[in-house]
């Protein structure tokens, strides 16, 4: 009783009140730790649950005999163990159903389930959604089951939340830690039962709003449904990438930002009408619940709503210290219900961003007030706090860090709440078409501003920097973020020497980063040997090779993502590509197309198989490139050099698409080493190519097929008789490339093996008839 009286009397802003709230953080941290252990090692969940229960009983027994201060700490330990036990029991109870679903791995199945999320278009062009299984089995023999499943269907299909669907396709078990137990690549899908009740009403309103929005002009039309109701299907790939690079992607889906805008808007409107604090909080909570239903109450939306609602209400009611405790308990409660969220970056980002909004933003705002008016300081502090706190988490998973995120968020900040609120009103006004049209057109203006902001900022030099994901990168980003926070907080940090140390470290980091920017940017090409004719970019597990003759450049494939390719092109001083060869449409060969979009003259491409392939070509065509499907016998010039296509056969039925229909191209002459690029051909088409008589060695350079897989035709490489064999491969890749068998071909044929994973970017050229090689790094 004494402890309760002390907490109630503590002032919200006092050190004591804040300390007691911060002491609730172990509850969330304990739940998170237990969840991670149990979802990644489900077999241990029973032992963890038993250990937590036993520990709680023992500690409770000790607490009963201790003094008040010790009892307080002991009581907290009991709560932590109890919450951990609850999390472990949840995993234990669900594991039986999840294991049963995983037994269908690799089989063609028929499944029935209820759609539990909104749909989004994946990289493979499919429409993906979460489905809660009701039954699964061989086609025509479905039996009862219960487990979360991820389903990919044709983009023409579309199912609303709450609909019961029947799908048939190939199933694949997920890895430990993933929320879905099974992934189903559907070949057929149908609706067994339409959504009903409030979900049907919400779906109808969303559909009418999306149709109304997409009739508006671009930019902004496709983005508006994402800003207002979280539907991103109308956002094209180019805009989606621009939003990601500019750090605005949290606005294109239902995130904490959307929920915070709804809470803040309703709270402010209620206050404007003279409502009391209790009424304002109640109205904000009701509006948030309605918003969640409207945009589909999937787990990620509920999580974002809880996190943002707690953070915003804590700030709006003037109790940020209480908000920290509320946030910790909310996170723990969510993990008890759904432990698999612990392994998702979205949950971590929601919790950390909400915590930064509560604890860090006020400190940064007061520090920034030394140099600017209070409203401007607060508007900068909010996105800055979120970015500083979320940066280390992003570095754990992502390969790029946005450098323009703060500026882009500041520019978009005035427009985001306007587009969200007016867009929501337009959605709710669907029964009144004239009013809905007016509101949608009004919301289109700020949506267009956000789209333009994303486009402009994402195209800025060094808009993002490539960072190898992992713990080391996260630690570096955390150190930089901490130094920035300490410097900006100013006098709020009272520990002697900390501010000076942070300033020195930050200044050193800025100097090193500035030097790196210069060396990889404006003066990068000044450090590159001038005599190169063939280059193999280090883009990880993928292909991106260049050939240069008389200032004309051919690029063969683009690697898996744009940032690495863009860095390589900058380092070589390549601003435009005269010929782009897309050997085939796997992501590791076309994922970096955005780095050259709008700067390509002509495109030679392999056979098209999927709608996503056509979308890639359409983006290049929109940038002014001409398209030609390659086939054996085609010829052309590159500066003074000549190129010739050796594979695939025109309208081949044996290898219609994919790796074995990769474009194989030969380039050489006029100082360019005679080079052969084999795409991802496997041994069988390699043998056919050899027997065709089109490969006439010796060559000086050969790009080894399929990153040096074991599936090679040794006789073809004997016929090629190359001086250098280039392996374009990622360091420590999951495929074990290059394989020993492929590397052995170099020794057998007396060729030098060059690897981008060990030696980095490779440059080759001829000088006085001698082939010269420059490598970025010394091989181990």
XYZ file of C-alpha atoms in Angstrom, residues 50-483:
434
model
C 8.394 -24.169 -16.747
C 11.547 -22.303 -15.757
C 9.727 -18.974 -15.639
C 6.895 -20.396 -13.506
C 9.325 -22.062 -11.116
C 11.421 -18.904 -10.888
C 8.339 -16.771 -10.201
C 7.231 -19.080 -7.379
C 10.693 -19.072 -5.787
C 11.086 -15.288 -6.030
C 7.539 -14.738 -4.677
C 8.407 -16.902 -1.673
C 11.549 -14.875 -1.016
C 9.699 -11.566 -1.485
C 7.134 -12.497 1.167
C 9.904 -12.472 3.793
C 11.789 -9.339 2.666
C 11.651 -5.648 3.480
C 9.716 -3.197 1.344
C 12.568 -2.049 -0.921
C 13.713 -5.585 -1.707
C 10.090 -6.664 -2.077
C 9.536 -3.978 -4.717
C 12.416 -5.276 -6.840
C 11.369 -8.860 -6.223
C 7.801 -8.071 -7.218
C 9.041 -6.681 -10.518
C 11.062 -9.870 -11.107
C 7.929 -11.941 -10.453
C 6.006 -9.881 -13.026
C 8.810 -10.275 -15.585
C 8.893 -14.062 -15.085
C 5.092 -14.317 -15.197
C 4.922 -12.417 -18.482
C 7.766 -14.560 -19.866
C 5.860 -17.703 -18.893
C 2.737 -16.398 -20.646
C 4.724 -15.737 -23.837
C 6.291 -19.212 -23.751
C 2.891 -20.866 -23.157
C 1.488 -19.057 -26.201
C 4.304 -20.410 -28.393
C 3.932 -23.889 -26.888
C 0.179 -24.000 -27.534
C 0.548 -22.807 -31.144
C 3.544 -24.973 -32.068
C 1.479 -28.151 -32.517
C -0.728 -26.523 -35.166
C 2.206 -24.815 -36.879
C 4.209 -28.054 -37.062
C 1.229 -29.839 -38.587
C 0.945 -27.159 -41.279
C 4.682 -27.359 -42.054
C 4.340 -31.055 -42.911
C 2.841 -29.980 -46.256
C 6.147 -28.433 -47.322
C 6.914 -28.937 -51.015
C 3.511 -30.440 -51.871
C 0.607 -29.250 -53.982
C -2.241 -28.590 -51.571
C -5.734 -27.184 -51.363
C -6.330 -24.847 -48.426
C -9.289 -22.991 -46.958
C -8.832 -20.025 -44.668
C -9.942 -16.570 -43.613
C -8.086 -13.543 -44.986
C -6.513 -11.731 -42.021
C -4.607 -8.892 -43.690
C -4.705 -6.437 -46.534
C -3.032 -7.411 -49.807
C 0.197 -5.987 -51.197
C 2.105 -6.583 -54.413
C 5.403 -8.407 -53.918
C 8.620 -8.263 -55.907
C 7.499 -11.342 -57.817
C 4.368 -9.557 -59.067
C 2.033 -11.678 -56.953
C -0.562 -10.252 -54.576
C 0.349 -11.416 -51.056
C -1.897 -11.613 -47.988
C -2.103 -13.383 -44.625
C -4.658 -16.171 -44.247
C -5.664 -17.995 -41.068
C -5.989 -21.651 -42.038
C -9.229 -23.521 -41.455
C -8.324 -26.594 -43.468
C -5.581 -28.013 -45.689
C -4.882 -31.203 -47.586
C -4.370 -32.719 -51.032
C -6.642 -31.225 -53.701
C -10.172 -32.438 -53.001
C -9.341 -33.820 -49.537
C -9.128 -30.838 -47.181
C -9.073 -31.578 -43.459
C -9.199 -29.258 -40.451
C -6.125 -27.187 -39.595
C -5.290 -23.965 -37.795
C -2.144 -21.952 -38.487
C -1.133 -18.614 -40.015
C -0.268 -18.833 -43.713
C 1.013 -16.381 -46.325
C -0.685 -16.715 -49.722
C 0.431 -15.274 -53.055
C -2.189 -15.017 -55.798
C -2.442 -13.536 -59.277
C -2.595 -9.707 -59.174
C -5.992 -9.853 -60.885
C -7.386 -11.519 -57.758
C -8.196 -9.504 -54.656
C -9.783 -10.538 -51.370
C -11.075 -8.427 -48.525
C -10.330 -8.913 -44.855
C -12.653 -11.501 -43.342
C -13.387 -13.302 -46.611
C -13.085 -17.094 -46.594
C -11.029 -18.253 -49.585
C -10.119 -21.589 -51.160
C -6.696 -21.736 -52.840
C -4.694 -24.441 -54.566
C -0.951 -24.309 -55.139
C 2.507 -25.353 -54.003
C 3.258 -25.011 -50.296
C 6.594 -24.150 -48.722
C 7.424 -24.232 -45.014
C 8.904 -21.068 -43.550
C 12.024 -20.791 -41.433
C 11.884 -20.629 -37.651
C 10.963 -17.175 -36.392
C 8.664 -16.238 -39.260
C 5.114 -15.346 -38.346
C 3.530 -17.462 -41.093
C 4.021 -21.207 -40.718
C 3.493 -21.860 -44.416
C 3.767 -19.984 -47.724
C 1.414 -20.966 -50.541
C 2.070 -20.031 -54.183
C -1.489 -20.219 -55.451
C -2.316 -21.356 -58.971
C -6.087 -21.037 -58.432
C -8.067 -19.060 -55.886
C -11.753 -18.470 -55.228
C -13.952 -16.865 -52.585
C -15.973 -19.300 -50.481
C -17.651 -16.618 -48.390
C -17.505 -12.848 -48.738
C -16.605 -10.695 -45.749
C -19.602 -9.543 -43.739
C -20.658 -7.040 -41.118
C -18.441 -4.102 -40.318
C -15.596 -5.555 -42.416
C -17.799 -5.612 -45.509
C -18.832 -1.996 -44.935
C -15.205 -0.931 -44.469
C -14.162 -2.848 -47.607
C -16.874 -1.133 -49.650
C -15.772 2.298 -48.481
C -12.129 1.487 -49.258
C -12.886 0.216 -52.757
C -14.916 3.296 -53.650
C -12.218 5.594 -52.310
C -9.427 3.769 -54.166
C -11.388 3.894 -57.431
C -12.069 7.592 -56.901
C -8.416 8.317 -56.063
C -6.927 6.483 -59.027
C -8.992 8.597 -61.415
C -6.933 11.602 -60.333
C -3.696 12.465 -62.177
C -0.225 11.334 -61.184
C 1.837 11.973 -59.155
C -0.245 11.555 -56.059
C -3.158 9.449 -57.329
C -1.541 6.106 -56.530
C -0.090 7.386 -53.279
C -3.321 8.779 -51.817
C -4.908 5.397 -50.902
C -1.674 4.440 -49.132
C -1.622 7.673 -47.130
C -5.282 7.501 -46.145
C -6.214 3.827 -45.794
C -2.931 1.935 -46.178
C -3.664 0.379 -49.587
C -0.388 0.442 -51.549
C -1.435 -1.588 -54.586
C -1.668 1.534 -56.740
C 1.850 2.698 -55.795
C 4.143 1.819 -58.709
C 7.590 0.351 -58.175
C 9.407 3.572 -59.031
C 7.487 5.649 -56.490
C 7.742 2.894 -53.894
C 11.538 2.844 -54.257
C 11.658 6.644 -54.108
C 9.638 6.593 -50.870
C 12.013 4.008 -49.418
C 15.171 5.880 -50.383
C 13.802 9.173 -49.050
C 12.756 7.627 -45.745
C 9.039 8.275 -46.390
C 7.901 4.679 -46.841
C 6.306 4.717 -43.389
C 3.664 7.015 -44.905
C 2.649 4.628 -47.708
C 1.308 1.952 -45.373
C -0.615 1.990 -42.122
C 2.151 2.753 -39.649
C 2.450 4.503 -36.349
C 2.622 7.802 -38.234
C -0.891 7.363 -39.670
C -2.299 6.318 -36.316
C -0.584 9.231 -34.563
C -2.079 11.663 -37.081
C -5.598 10.327 -36.422
C -5.162 10.512 -32.636
C -3.665 13.998 -32.784
C -6.302 15.341 -35.178
C -9.264 14.090 -33.129
C -7.671 15.227 -29.858
C -7.089 18.712 -31.314
C -10.607 18.993 -32.794
C -12.177 17.904 -29.508
C -10.103 20.461 -27.626
C -11.160 23.130 -30.133
C -14.786 22.307 -29.318
C -14.119 22.748 -25.600
C -14.163 19.073 -24.595
C -12.466 18.067 -21.364
C -9.320 15.935 -21.225
C -11.219 12.736 -20.473
C -13.624 13.320 -23.348
C -10.752 14.108 -25.722
C -8.971 10.884 -24.793
C -12.162 8.854 -25.224
C -12.930 10.391 -28.629
C -9.326 9.844 -29.790
C -9.472 6.199 -28.735
C -12.816 5.647 -30.514
C -11.513 7.342 -33.678
C -8.378 5.193 -33.603
C -10.470 2.023 -33.251
C -12.620 3.094 -36.204
C -9.516 3.842 -38.250
C -8.114 0.371 -37.526
C -11.342 -1.262 -38.718
C -11.442 0.900 -41.843
C -7.889 0.056 -42.935
C -8.182 -3.655 -41.914
C -7.322 -4.747 -38.356
C -4.404 -6.970 -39.285
C -1.708 -7.614 -36.627
C 0.712 -4.994 -37.988
C -2.016 -2.324 -37.943
C -3.128 -3.194 -34.411
C 0.490 -3.113 -33.274
C 1.062 0.288 -34.881
C -2.192 1.616 -33.427
C -1.353 0.529 -29.888
C 2.191 1.899 -30.025
C 1.257 5.219 -31.633
C -1.869 5.630 -29.511
C 0.069 5.203 -26.290
C 2.836 7.563 -27.406
C 0.515 10.311 -28.673
C -1.818 10.201 -25.678
C 1.163 10.350 -23.312
C 2.428 13.489 -25.052
C -0.959 15.143 -25.555
C -1.917 14.633 -21.907
C 1.415 16.011 -20.732
C 2.603 12.752 -19.132
C 5.566 11.497 -21.155
C 7.060 9.723 -18.132
C 3.852 7.727 -17.680
C 3.906 7.010 -21.401
C 7.166 5.059 -21.107
C 5.593 2.620 -18.677
C 2.397 2.368 -20.718
C 4.460 1.669 -23.819
C 6.433 -1.080 -22.065
C 3.296 -2.800 -20.795
C 1.587 -2.481 -24.185
C 4.577 -4.074 -25.944
C 4.614 -6.916 -23.409
C 0.873 -7.489 -23.848
C 1.190 -7.628 -27.646
C 3.992 -10.187 -27.365
C 1.918 -12.378 -25.058
C -0.818 -12.480 -27.702
C 1.510 -12.814 -30.717
C 5.110 -13.752 -29.790
C 6.164 -14.042 -33.463
C 6.049 -10.250 -33.757
C 9.273 -10.178 -31.717
C 11.282 -11.277 -34.754
C 9.771 -8.729 -37.162
C 11.548 -5.444 -37.910
C 8.178 -3.652 -38.048
C 7.404 -4.380 -34.395
C 10.854 -3.293 -33.260
C 10.607 -0.081 -35.278
C 7.144 0.687 -33.877
C 8.208 0.248 -30.274
C 11.479 2.131 -30.638
C 9.966 4.988 -32.656
C 7.156 5.379 -30.104
C 9.667 5.352 -27.269
C 11.754 7.990 -29.056
C 8.639 10.124 -29.510
C 7.953 9.939 -25.763
C 11.446 10.205 -24.277
C 13.901 11.595 -26.847
C 11.869 14.093 -28.885
C 11.178 16.463 -25.918
C 14.868 16.472 -24.977
C 15.983 17.217 -28.544
C 13.307 19.887 -28.899
C 14.527 21.738 -25.805
C 18.091 21.485 -27.062
C 17.176 22.829 -30.509
C 15.303 25.765 -28.966
C 18.706 27.328 -28.358
C 18.923 28.108 -32.090
C 15.334 28.304 -33.366
C 11.717 29.012 -32.352
C 9.940 26.336 -30.324
C 7.442 25.179 -33.021
C 10.256 24.683 -35.548
C 12.386 22.911 -32.935
C 9.556 20.485 -32.162
C 8.832 19.825 -35.854
C 12.485 18.886 -36.371
C 12.857 16.964 -33.113
C 10.034 14.481 -33.811
C 11.329 12.963 -37.094
C 14.924 13.339 -35.929
C 14.251 11.381 -32.721
C 12.541 8.618 -34.686
C 15.363 8.431 -37.215
C 18.109 8.380 -34.585
C 16.353 5.647 -32.612
C 15.361 3.502 -35.595
C 18.663 3.801 -37.482
C 20.445 0.970 -35.621
C 17.480 -1.388 -36.125
C 17.347 -0.586 -39.838
C 21.091 -1.282 -40.045
C 20.483 -4.790 -38.696
C 18.316 -5.751 -41.685
C 18.663 -3.250 -44.541
C 21.582 -2.800 -46.901
C 21.086 0.972 -47.227
C 20.715 3.902 -44.865
C 18.844 6.980 -46.047
C 20.827 10.220 -45.757
C 17.960 12.437 -46.889
C 15.315 10.984 -44.581
C 15.281 13.890 -42.142
C 15.036 16.539 -44.865
C 12.383 14.575 -46.756
C 10.308 14.064 -43.607
C 10.519 17.759 -42.737
C 9.330 18.678 -46.240
C 6.542 16.095 -46.162
C 5.523 16.754 -42.552
C 3.026 19.566 -43.280
C 1.361 17.588 -46.079
C 1.132 14.130 -44.453
C -1.553 14.885 -41.821
C -3.585 16.915 -44.326
C -3.552 14.108 -46.912
C -4.337 11.466 -44.283
C -7.191 13.301 -42.561
C -8.867 14.674 -45.711
C -8.342 11.330 -47.463
C -10.066 9.549 -44.572
C -12.969 11.998 -44.754
C -13.196 11.359 -48.499
C -13.283 7.618 -47.813
C -16.035 7.973 -45.200
C -17.992 10.295 -47.515
C -18.293 7.653 -50.255
C -22.130 7.556 -49.974
C -22.119 11.265 -50.945
C -20.255 11.209 -54.303
C -20.001 14.974 -54.845
C -18.568 15.592 -51.382
C -16.280 12.561 -51.681
C -14.946 13.801 -55.044
C -14.255 17.237 -53.591
C -12.441 15.830 -50.566
C -10.427 13.356 -52.659
C -9.302 16.154 -54.983
C -8.323 18.240 -51.942
C -6.335 15.344 -50.484
C -4.654 14.780 -53.860
C -2.752 18.073 -53.585
C -0.747 17.188 -50.432
C -0.336 13.600 -51.711
C 1.237 14.985 -54.892
C 3.550 17.124 -52.782
C 4.713 14.055 -50.858
C 5.220 12.088 -54.084
C 7.233 14.965 -55.584
C 9.280 15.258 -52.366
C 10.108 11.555 -52.502
C 11.048 11.745 -56.181
C 13.312 14.790 -55.818
C 15.058 13.742 -52.594
C 15.612 10.158 -53.739
C 17.404 11.405 -56.851
C 19.821 13.584 -54.878
C 23.471 12.500 -54.904
C 24.193 10.147 -52.005
C 20.512 9.961 -51.028
C 21.363 6.652 -49.400
C 24.541 4.892 -48.417
C 25.192 1.169 -48.731
C 25.805 -0.435 -45.329
C 26.385 -4.177 -44.853
C 23.535 -5.323 -42.579
C 24.483 -6.845 -39.247
C 25.375 -6.210 -35.645
C 28.568 -4.282 -36.452
C 26.737 -1.806 -38.690
C 23.994 -1.447 -36.086
C 26.605 -0.682 -33.415
C 28.258 1.971 -35.603
C 24.929 3.611 -36.456
C 23.924 3.490 -32.779
C 27.171 5.221 -31.816
C 26.671 7.964 -34.395
C 23.022 8.415 -33.379
C 23.994 8.622 -29.723
C 26.638 11.266 -30.409
